[in-house]
N, CA, C and O atoms as CSV, one atom per row, in Angstrom:
chain,resi,resn,atom,element,x,y,z
A,1,UNK,N,N,73.787,122.579,112.721
A,1,UNK,CA,C,72.898,121.571,112.154
A,1,UNK,C,C,73.307,120.958,113.416
A,1,UNK,O,O,74.356,120.883,114.056
A,2,UNK,N,N,71.711,120.412,113.589
A,2,UNK,CA,C,71.526,119.930,115.400
A,2,UNK,C,C,70.501,118.674,115.684
A,2,UNK,O,O,69.350,118.836,115.276
A,3,UNK,N,N,70.774,117.607,116.255
A,3,UNK,CA,C,70.185,116.922,116.534
A,3,UNK,C,C,68.385,116.434,117.222
A,3,UNK,O,O,67.799,117.156,118.028
A,4,UNK,N,N,67.873,115.294,116.756
A,4,UNK,CA,C,66.218,115.367,117.276
A,4,UNK,C,C,66.683,115.050,118.715
A,4,UNK,O,O,66.994,113.967,119.212
A,5,UNK,N,N,66.646,116.223,119.220
A,5,UNK,CA,C,66.397,116.501,120.901
A,5,UNK,C,C,65.252,115.877,121.679
A,5,UNK,O,O,64.317,115.856,120.878
A,6,UNK,N,N,64.929,115.462,122.601
A,6,UNK,CA,C,64.089,114.450,123.579
A,6,UNK,C,C,62.778,115.515,122.634
A,6,UNK,O,O,62.223,115.149,121.598
A,7,UNK,N,N,62.588,116.576,123.205
A,7,UNK,CA,C,61.108,117.546,123.317
A,7,UNK,C,C,61.238,117.736,122.083
A,7,UNK,O,O,60.034,117.824,121.838
A,8,UNK,N,N,61.603,117.837,121.346
A,8,UNK,CA,C,61.243,117.559,119.528
A,8,UNK,C,C,60.997,116.619,118.879
A,8,UNK,O,O,60.903,116.587,117.652
A,9,UNK,N,N,60.841,115.605,119.753
A,9,UNK,CA,C,60.424,114.294,118.532
A,9,UNK,C,C,59.392,114.275,118.292
A,9,UNK,O,O,58.537,114.560,119.131
A,10,UNK,N,N,58.962,113.755,116.416
A,10,UNK,CA,C,57.587,113.759,116.165
A,10,UNK,C,C,57.405,112.597,116.026
A,10,UNK,O,O,58.414,111.900,116.134
A,11,UNK,N,N,56.081,111.892,115.733
A,11,UNK,CA,C,55.827,110.311,115.370
A,11,UNK,C,C,56.822,109.753,114.546
A,11,UNK,O,O,56.437,109.971,113.397
A,12,UNK,N,N,57.748,109.231,114.518
A,12,UNK,CA,C,58.518,108.618,113.415
A,12,UNK,C,C,59.877,108.520,113.559
A,12,UNK,O,O,60.796,107.793,113.179
A,13,UNK,N,N,59.631,109.872,114.499
A,13,UNK,CA,C,61.359,110.539,114.928
A,13,UNK,C,C,62.208,109.674,115.419
A,13,UNK,O,O,61.558,108.686,115.759
A,14,UNK,N,N,63.883,109.455,115.744
A,14,UNK,CA,C,64.355,109.187,116.893
A,14,UNK,C,C,64.831,110.451,117.664
A,14,UNK,O,O,65.043,111.541,117.133
A,15,UNK,N,N,64.976,110.156,119.023
A,15,UNK,CA,C,66.105,111.124,119.435
A,15,UNK,C,C,67.289,110.804,119.629
A,15,UNK,O,O,68.015,109.844,119.376
A,16,UNK,N,N,67.393,112.176,120.331
A,16,UNK,CA,C,69.602,111.891,120.133
A,16,UNK,C,C,70.045,112.771,120.653
A,16,UNK,O,O,69.364,113.760,120.380
A,17,UNK,N,N,70.785,112.990,121.242
A,17,UNK,CA,C,71.826,114.649,121.756
A,17,UNK,C,C,73.140,114.065,122.245
A,17,UNK,O,O,73.393,113.494,123.305
A,18,UNK,N,N,73.994,114.384,121.092
A,18,UNK,CA,C,75.510,114.147,121.366
A,18,UNK,C,C,76.032,114.515,123.024
A,18,UNK,O,O,75.593,115.294,123.870
A,19,UNK,N,N,76.806,113.862,123.014
A,19,UNK,CA,C,77.506,114.408,124.720
A,19,UNK,C,C,79.490,114.364,123.757
A,19,UNK,O,O,79.965,114.064,122.661
A,20,UNK,N,N,79.885,114.801,124.901
A,20,UNK,CA,C,81.660,115.378,124.812
A,20,UNK,C,C,82.090,115.252,123.382
A,20,UNK,O,O,81.574,115.952,122.511
A,21,UNK,N,N,83.339,114.076,123.036
A,21,UNK,CA,C,83.650,114.320,121.653
A,21,UNK,C,C,82.952,113.937,120.909
A,21,UNK,O,O,83.258,113.913,119.717
A,22,UNK,N,N,81.479,113.398,121.476
A,22,UNK,CA,C,80.093,113.523,119.620
A,22,UNK,C,C,80.258,114.643,119.844
A,22,UNK,O,O,81.093,115.162,119.103
A,23,UNK,N,N,79.802,115.303,120.590
A,23,UNK,CA,C,78.997,117.126,120.051
A,23,UNK,C,C,80.044,117.738,119.491
A,23,UNK,O,O,79.831,118.597,118.636
A,24,UNK,N,N,81.406,117.393,119.886
A,24,UNK,CA,C,82.481,118.105,118.711
A,24,UNK,C,C,82.135,118.112,117.568
A,24,UNK,O,O,82.212,119.002,116.720
A,25,UNK,N,N,81.439,116.323,117.491
A,25,UNK,CA,C,81.822,116.241,115.904
A,25,UNK,C,C,80.931,116.661,115.361
A,25,UNK,O,O,81.104,116.852,114.157
A,26,UNK,N,N,79.492,117.030,115.978
A,26,UNK,CA,C,78.568,117.502,114.968
A,26,UNK,C,C,78.990,118.860,114.587
A,26,UNK,O,O,78.395,119.169,113.554
A,27,UNK,N,N,79.750,119.775,114.982
A,27,UNK,CA,C,79.955,121.007,114.799
A,27,UNK,C,C,82.016,121.272,114.047
A,27,UNK,O,O,82.712,122.287,114.024
A,28,UNK,N,N,82.333,119.696,113.528
A,28,UNK,CA,C,83.819,120.092,112.785
A,28,UNK,C,C,83.200,120.189,111.895
A,28,UNK,O,O,82.064,119.730,111.773
A,29,UNK,N,N,84.246,121.248,110.507
A,29,UNK,CA,C,83.858,120.938,109.424
A,29,UNK,C,C,85.104,120.616,108.912
A,29,UNK,O,O,85.326,121.165,107.833
A,30,UNK,N,N,86.005,119.893,109.340
A,30,UNK,CA,C,86.982,119.465,108.686
A,30,UNK,C,C,86.332,118.153,107.452
A,30,UNK,O,O,85.243,117.587,107.360
A,31,UNK,N,N,87.692,118.064,106.605
A,31,UNK,CA,C,87.573,117.479,105.345
A,31,UNK,C,C,87.834,116.132,106.535
A,31,UNK,O,O,86.804,116.061,107.205
A,32,UNK,N,N,88.510,115.431,106.841
A,32,UNK,CA,C,88.667,113.928,107.894
A,32,UNK,C,C,88.070,114.291,109.392
A,32,UNK,O,O,88.534,115.255,110.001
A,33,UNK,N,N,87.376,113.752,109.766
A,33,UNK,CA,C,87.718,113.349,111.215
A,33,UNK,C,C,87.828,112.254,112.146
A,33,UNK,O,O,87.279,111.157,112.045
A,34,UNK,N,N,88.519,112.619,112.974
A,34,UNK,CA,C,88.782,111.002,113.633
A,34,UNK,C,C,87.683,110.742,115.444
A,34,UNK,O,O,87.942,111.565,116.321
A,35,UNK,N,N,87.067,110.114,115.633
A,35,UNK,CA,C,86.818,110.266,116.745
A,35,UNK,C,C,87.127,108.547,117.103
A,35,UNK,O,O,87.105,107.485,116.481
A,36,UNK,N,N,87.477,109.106,118.769
A,36,UNK,CA,C,87.814,107.577,119.334
A,36,UNK,C,C,87.555,107.537,120.513
A,36,UNK,O,O,87.218,108.508,121.190
A,37,UNK,N,N,87.698,106.264,120.944
A,37,UNK,CA,C,87.405,106.301,122.427
A,37,UNK,C,C,87.285,104.405,122.646
A,37,UNK,O,O,87.597,103.581,121.787
A,38,UNK,N,N,86.624,104.038,124.353
A,38,UNK,CA,C,86.287,102.992,124.453
A,38,UNK,C,C,85.316,102.234,123.827
A,38,UNK,O,O,84.439,103.012,123.452
A,39,UNK,N,N,85.006,100.936,123.490
A,39,UNK,CA,C,82.683,100.439,123.369
A,39,UNK,C,C,82.489,101.325,124.279
A,39,UNK,O,O,83.224,101.795,125.147
A,40,UNK,N,N,80.909,101.586,123.845
A,40,UNK,CA,C,79.813,101.875,123.737
A,40,UNK,C,C,79.882,103.256,124.497
A,40,UNK,O,O,79.452,103.393,125.642
A,41,UNK,N,N,80.424,104.201,123.807
A,41,UNK,CA,C,80.910,105.366,123.942
A,41,UNK,C,C,79.894,106.053,123.202
A,41,UNK,O,O,79.761,107.260,123.402
A,42,UNK,N,N,79.247,105.537,122.476
A,42,UNK,CA,C,77.849,106.324,120.841
A,42,UNK,C,C,79.079,106.618,119.753
A,42,UNK,O,O,78.685,107.511,119.003
A,43,UNK,N,N,80.275,106.237,119.435
A,43,UNK,CA,C,81.462,106.823,118.459
A,43,UNK,C,C,80.444,106.797,117.019
A,43,UNK,O,O,80.149,107.721,116.261
A,44,UNK,N,N,80.073,105.415,116.997
A,44,UNK,CA,C,79.437,105.276,115.521
A,44,UNK,C,C,77.477,105.691,115.490
A,44,UNK,O,O,76.933,105.908,114.407
A,45,UNK,N,N,76.720,105.731,116.746
A,45,UNK,CA,C,75.490,106.383,116.513
A,45,UNK,C,C,76.205,107.676,116.494
A,45,UNK,O,O,75.314,108.268,115.885
A,46,UNK,N,N,77.269,108.752,116.710
A,46,UNK,CA,C,77.255,110.301,116.409
A,46,UNK,C,C,77.944,110.081,114.876
A,46,UNK,O,O,78.353,111.194,114.548
A,47,UNK,N,N,78.093,109.589,114.335
A,47,UNK,CA,C,78.897,109.573,112.822
A,47,UNK,C,C,78.025,109.416,112.205
A,47,UNK,O,O,77.821,110.318,111.393
A,48,UNK,N,N,77.306,108.571,112.207
A,48,UNK,CA,C,75.633,108.058,111.626
A,48,UNK,C,C,74.889,108.989,111.652
A,48,UNK,O,O,74.175,109.351,110.717
A,49,UNK,N,N,74.987,109.609,112.992
A,49,UNK,CA,C,73.823,110.783,113.179
A,49,UNK,C,C,74.048,112.084,111.991
A,49,UNK,O,O,73.201,112.659,111.308
A,50,UNK,N,N,75.645,112.289,112.067
A,50,UNK,CA,C,76.306,113.488,111.528
A,50,UNK,C,C,76.053,113.175,109.662
A,50,UNK,O,O,75.508,113.905,108.834
A,51,UNK,N,N,76.548,112.120,109.527
A,51,UNK,CA,C,76.324,111.747,108.394
A,51,UNK,C,C,74.720,111.283,107.558
A,51,UNK,O,O,74.678,110.989,106.364
A,52,UNK,N,N,73.423,111.301,108.527
A,52,UNK,CA,C,72.230,111.064,107.985
A,52,UNK,C,C,71.611,113.103,108.184
A,52,UNK,O,O,70.669,113.628,107.590
A,53,UNK,N,N,72.357,113.618,108.981
A,53,UNK,CA,C,71.541,114.967,108.935
A,53,UNK,C,C,72.298,115.509,107.569
A,53,UNK,O,O,71.446,116.117,106.922
A,54,UNK,N,N,73.508,115.524,106.909
A,54,UNK,CA,C,74.253,116.040,105.792
A,54,UNK,C,C,73.649,115.247,104.780
A,54,UNK,O,O,73.528,116.001,103.814
A,55,UNK,N,N,73.340,114.461,104.579
A,55,UNK,CA,C,72.290,113.621,103.459
A,55,UNK,C,C,71.031,114.303,103.536
A,55,UNK,O,O,70.575,114.617,102.436
A,56,UNK,N,N,70.483,114.554,104.338
A,56,UNK,CA,C,69.008,115.545,104.419
A,56,UNK,C,C,69.614,117.022,104.013
A,56,UNK,O,O,69.132,117.457,102.967
A,57,UNK,N,N,70.354,117.667,104.501
A,57,UNK,CA,C,70.791,119.166,104.189
A,57,UNK,C,C,71.043,119.318,102.755
A,57,UNK,O,O,70.363,119.928,101.930
A,58,UNK,N,N,72.311,118.559,102.564
A,58,UNK,CA,C,72.705,119.219,100.732
A,58,UNK,C,C,72.535,117.762,99.776
A,58,UNK,O,O,73.095,116.670,99.676
A,59,UNK,N,N,71.512,118.425,99.223
A,59,UNK,CA,C,71.034,117.342,97.925
A,59,UNK,C,C,72.132,117.037,96.657
A,59,UNK,O,O,72.899,117.830,96.112
A,60,UNK,N,N,71.959,115.880,96.450
A,60,UNK,CA,C,73.177,115.133,96.201
A,60,UNK,C,C,74.445,114.470,96.253
A,60,UNK,O,O,75.173,113.816,95.506
A,61,UNK,N,N,74.413,115.071,97.912
A,61,UNK,CA,C,75.674,114.530,99.028
A,61,UNK,C,C,75.546,113.130,98.168
A,61,UNK,O,O,74.625,112.637,97.518
A,62,UNK,N,N,77.501,112.532,98.600
A,62,UNK,CA,C,77.493,111.265,98.634
A,62,UNK,C,C,78.316,111.224,100.027
A,62,UNK,O,O,78.856,112.112,100.687
A,63,UNK,N,N,78.184,109.780,100.207
A,63,UNK,CA,C,78.871,109.904,101.832
A,63,UNK,C,C,79.181,108.017,101.190
A,63,UNK,O,O,78.692,107.385,100.254
A,64,UNK,N,N,80.517,107.561,102.567
A,64,UNK,CA,C,80.749,106.415,102.689
A,64,UNK,C,C,80.868,106.182,103.896
A,64,UNK,O,O,81.393,106.859,104.779
A,65,UNK,N,N,80.249,104.966,103.940
A,65,UNK,CA,C,80.330,104.375,105.339
A,65,UNK,C,C,81.468,103.340,104.713
A,65,UNK,O,O,81.447,102.844,103.587
A,66,UNK,N,N,82.655,103.112,105.944
A,66,UNK,CA,C,83.303,101.622,105.464
A,66,UNK,C,C,83.821,101.800,106.933
A,66,UNK,O,O,83.985,102.774,107.668
A,67,UNK,N,N,84.088,99.865,107.102
A,67,UNK,CA,C,84.668,98.931,107.627
A,67,UNK,C,C,85.413,97.665,107.475
A,67,UNK,O,O,85.260,97.191,106.349
A,68,UNK,N,N,86.108,97.025,108.189
A,68,UNK,CA,C,87.147,96.085,107.784
A,68,UNK,C,C,86.443,95.070,107.120
A,68,UNK,O,O,87.041,94.334,106.336
A,69,UNK,N,N,85.237,94.942,107.341
A,69,UNK,CA,C,84.348,94.083,106.751
A,69,UNK,C,C,83.291,94.020,106.481
A,69,UNK,O,O,82.652,93.939,107.530
A,70,UNK,N,N,82.673,94.007,105.667
A,70,UNK,CA,C,81.210,94.025,105.326
A,70,UNK,C,C,80.102,93.325,106.107
A,70,UNK,O,O,78.911,93.629,106.040
A,71,UNK,N,N,80.905,91.838,107.254
A,71,UNK,CA,C,79.717,91.278,107.663
A,71,UNK,C,C,79.412,92.078,108.933
A,71,UNK,O,O,78.301,92.068,109.464
A,72,UNK,N,N,80.898,93.060,109.576
A,72,UNK,CA,C,80.667,93.373,110.968
A,72,UNK,C,C,80.206,94.670,110.761
A,72,UNK,O,O,80.203,95.325,111.803
A,73,UNK,N,N,79.842,95.228,109.839
A,73,UNK,CA,C,79.192,96.337,108.914
A,73,UNK,C,C,78.068,96.240,109.088
A,73,UNK,O,O,77.587,97.216,109.663
A,74,UNK,N,N,77.045,95.071,108.715
A,74,UNK,CA,C,75.688,94.707,108.282
A,74,UNK,C,C,74.902,94.203,109.506
A,74,UNK,O,O,73.822,94.662,109.878
A,75,UNK,N,N,75.659,93.090,110.147
A,75,UNK,CA,C,75.388,93.453,112.025
A,75,UNK,C,C,75.704,94.264,112.571
A,75,UNK,O,O,75.689,93.964,113.765
A,76,UNK,N,N,76.155,95.639,112.345
A,76,UNK,CA,C,76.422,96.254,114.001
A,76,UNK,C,C,75.966,97.472,113.637
A,76,UNK,O,O,75.057,97.885,114.357
A,77,UNK,N,N,76.491,98.590,112.251
A,77,UNK,CA,C,76.649,99.659,111.712
A,77,UNK,C,C,75.478,99.942,111.125
A,77,UNK,O,O,74.954,101.045,111.284
A,78,UNK,N,N,74.861,98.870,110.290
A,78,UNK,CA,C,73.746,99.210,109.669
A,78,UNK,C,C,72.738,98.468,110.646
A,78,UNK,O,O,71.770,98.042,110.015
A,79,UNK,N,N,72.692,98.217,111.875
A,79,UNK,CA,C,71.626,97.739,112.614
A,79,UNK,C,C,71.566,99.181,113.217
A,79,UNK,O,O,70.386,99.532,113.207
A,80,UNK,N,N,72.089,99.813,113.555
A,80,UNK,CA,C,72.422,101.125,114.524
A,80,UNK,C,C,71.689,102.374,113.601
A,80,UNK,O,O,70.978,103.196,114.178
A,81,UNK,N,N,71.903,102.445,112.232
A,81,UNK,CA,C,72.045,102.879,111.385
A,81,UNK,C,C,70.458,102.884,111.090
A,81,UNK,O,O,69.983,103.972,110.765
A,82,UNK,N,N,69.838,102.088,111.149
A,82,UNK,CA,C,68.261,102.326,110.651
A,82,UNK,C,C,67.292,101.415,111.795
A,82,UNK,O,O,66.291,100.773,111.477
A,83,UNK,N,N,67.853,101.530,113.194
A,83,UNK,CA,C,67.245,101.362,113.557
A,83,UNK,C,C,66.673,102.232,114.906
A,83,UNK,O,O,65.707,102.101,115.657
A,84,UNK,N,N,67.956,103.322,114.783
A,84,UNK,CA,C,68.415,104.444,115.921
A,84,UNK,C,C,68.611,105.120,115.034
A,84,UNK,O,O,68.173,106.142,115.561
A,85,UNK,N,N,69.080,105.609,113.561
A,85,UNK,CA,C,68.996,107.035,113.161
A,85,UNK,C,C,67.862,107.739,112.286
A,85,UNK,O,O,67.355,108.860,112.243
A,86,UNK,N,N,67.704,106.438,111.562
A,86,UNK,CA,C,66.782,107.039,109.787
A,86,UNK,C,C,65.224,106.894,110.909
A,86,UNK,O,O,64.790,106.004,111.641
A,87,UNK,N,N,64.900,107.870,110.646
A,87,UNK,CA,C,63.296,107.802,111.061
A,87,UNK,C,C,62.485,106.505,110.814
A,87,UNK,O,O,63.212,105.727,110.197
A,88,UNK,N,N,61.277,105.970,111.050
A,88,UNK,CA,C,60.531,104.755,110.740
A,88,UNK,C,C,60.302,105.103,109.721
A,88,UNK,O,O,60.066,106.294,109.517
A,89,UNK,N,N,60.291,103.884,108.407
A,89,UNK,CA,C,59.684,103.685,107.249
A,89,UNK,C,C,60.485,105.070,106.543
A,89,UNK,O,O,59.869,105.329,105.509
A,90,UNK,N,N,61.460,105.896,106.705
A,90,UNK,CA,C,61.977,106.327,105.387
A,90,UNK,C,C,62.216,106.244,104.658
A,90,UNK,O,O,61.885,105.081,104.424
A,91,UNK,N,N,62.786,106.712,103.568
A,91,UNK,CA,C,62.229,106.444,102.165
A,91,UNK,C,C,63.462,105.432,101.594
A,91,UNK,O,O,63.343,104.441,100.874
A,92,UNK,N,N,64.881,106.127,102.260
A,92,UNK,CA,C,66.304,105.217,101.817
A,92,UNK,C,C,66.403,104.038,102.067
A,92,UNK,O,O,67.252,103.345,101.507
A,93,UNK,N,N,65.358,103.448,103.174
A,93,UNK,CA,C,65.614,102.047,103.369
A,93,UNK,C,C,64.307,101.023,102.558
A,93,UNK,O,O,63.717,100.026,102.974
A,94,UNK,N,N,64.207,101.715,101.366
A,94,UNK,CA,C,63.126,101.304,100.812
A,94,UNK,C,C,64.221,99.810,99.533
A,94,UNK,O,O,65.451,99.781,99.492
A,95,UNK,N,N,63.539,99.088,98.929
A,95,UNK,CA,C,64.360,97.999,98.210
A,95,UNK,C,C,64.925,96.938,98.659
A,95,UNK,O,O,64.110,96.086,99.012
A,96,UNK,N,N,66.355,96.568,98.824
A,96,UNK,CA,C,66.817,95.275,99.081
A,96,UNK,C,C,67.179,95.505,100.668
A,96,UNK,O,O,67.283,96.682,101.012
A,97,UNK,N,N,67.341,94.692,101.471
A,97,UNK,CA,C,67.188,94.391,102.829
A,97,UNK,C,C,68.530,94.879,103.213
A,97,UNK,O,O,69.291,95.362,102.374
A,98,UNK,N,N,68.789,94.781,104.276
A,98,UNK,CA,C,69.621,95.562,105.256
A,98,UNK,C,C,71.559,94.534,104.530
A,98,UNK,O,O,72.681,95.023,104.401
A,99,UNK,N,N,71.159,93.372,104.311
A,99,UNK,CA,C,71.940,92.318,104.204
A,99,UNK,C,C,72.625,92.549,102.598
A,99,UNK,O,O,73.834,92.357,102.470
A,100,UNK,N,N,71.880,92.924,101.521
A,100,UNK,CA,C,71.860,93.249,100.345
A,100,UNK,C,C,72.206,94.178,100.204
A,100,UNK,O,O,73.172,94.293,99.449
A,101,UNK,N,N,71.295,96.119,101.215
A,101,UNK,CA,C,71.984,96.919,100.565
A,101,UNK,C,C,73.335,97.651,100.253
A,101,UNK,O,O,74.268,97.572,101.053
A,102,UNK,N,N,73.453,98.491,98.878
A,102,UNK,CA,C,74.769,98.630,98.546
A,102,UNK,C,C,74.466,100.415,99.024
A,102,UNK,O,O,75.150,101.323,99.497
A,103,UNK,N,N,73.658,100.314,98.770
A,103,UNK,CA,C,73.259,102.388,99.407
A,103,UNK,C,C,72.331,102.596,99.576
A,103,UNK,O,O,71.355,102.168,98.959
A,104,UNK,N,N,72.374,103.802,101.064
A,104,UNK,CA,C,70.967,103.944,100.766
A,104,UNK,C,C,70.299,105.797,100.306
A,104,UNK,O,O,70.835,106.821,100.728
A,105,UNK,N,N,69.516,105.775,99.720
A,105,UNK,CA,C,68.973,106.728,98.247
A,105,UNK,C,C,68.208,107.693,98.725
A,105,UNK,O,O,67.025,107.361,98.805
A,106,UNK,N,N,68.518,109.052,99.162
A,106,UNK,CA,C,67.113,109.813,99.583
A,106,UNK,C,C,66.684,110.780,98.724
A,106,UNK,O,O,67.217,111.284,97.735
A,107,UNK,N,N,65.310,111.013,99.428
A,107,UNK,CA,C,64.692,111.851,98.092
A,107,UNK,C,C,64.931,113.264,97.714
A,107,UNK,O,O,64.084,114.035,97.265
A,108,UNK,N,N,66.374,113.555,97.982
A,108,UNK,CA,C,66.920,114.571,96.976
A,108,UNK,C,C,68.046,114.486,96.562
A,108,UNK,O,O,68.914,115.329,96.336
A,109,UNK,N,N,68.002,113.399,96.468
A,109,UNK,CA,C,69.315,112.562,96.137
A,109,UNK,C,C,70.211,112.504,96.290
A,109,UNK,O,O,71.093,112.498,95.431
A,110,UNK,N,N,70.356,112.429,97.607
A,110,UNK,CA,C,71.881,112.267,98.317
A,110,UNK,C,C,72.073,110.772,98.593
A,110,UNK,O,O,71.213,110.001,99.019
A,111,UNK,N,N,73.438,110.469,98.255
A,111,UNK,CA,C,73.820,108.673,98.651
A,111,UNK,C,C,74.434,108.827,99.482
A,111,UNK,O,O,75.246,109.744,99.608
A,112,UNK,N,N,73.992,107.217,100.937
A,112,UNK,CA,C,75.447,106.877,101.570
A,112,UNK,C,C,75.480,105.621,101.169
A,112,UNK,O,O,74.485,104.898,101.231
A,113,UNK,N,N,76.707,105.203,100.684
A,113,UNK,CA,C,76.757,104.055,100.241
A,113,UNK,C,C,77.842,103.213,101.523
A,113,UNK,O,O,78.320,103.598,102.591
A,114,UNK,N,N,77.897,101.944,100.772
A,114,UNK,CA,C,78.109,101.518,102.393
A,114,UNK,C,C,78.977,100.375,101.508
A,114,UNK,O,O,79.586,99.477,102.090
């Protein structure tokens, strides 16, 4: 499982290279994984990158992204997902806007529920 590295970027893709605990997350195969650390260290981006890679790699996969409140997720996590993780014009962003979106559906049948 690899992220899109700077030198491999094609139009529409967004580069990402995990470091530290975020890098370890990419290779974790545990049923549950906890990543913690100070604000601004890339935890959210790392988790979103891994979920996106898994959704692309495993057709029919379902994942849940949860946070204490939906409002907090809409204004932070989903902004990161749509502007930094998903490639521009990704089919999963079709339909309802971020504020009303209940899930991201991929062409291969995978779904990320929020």
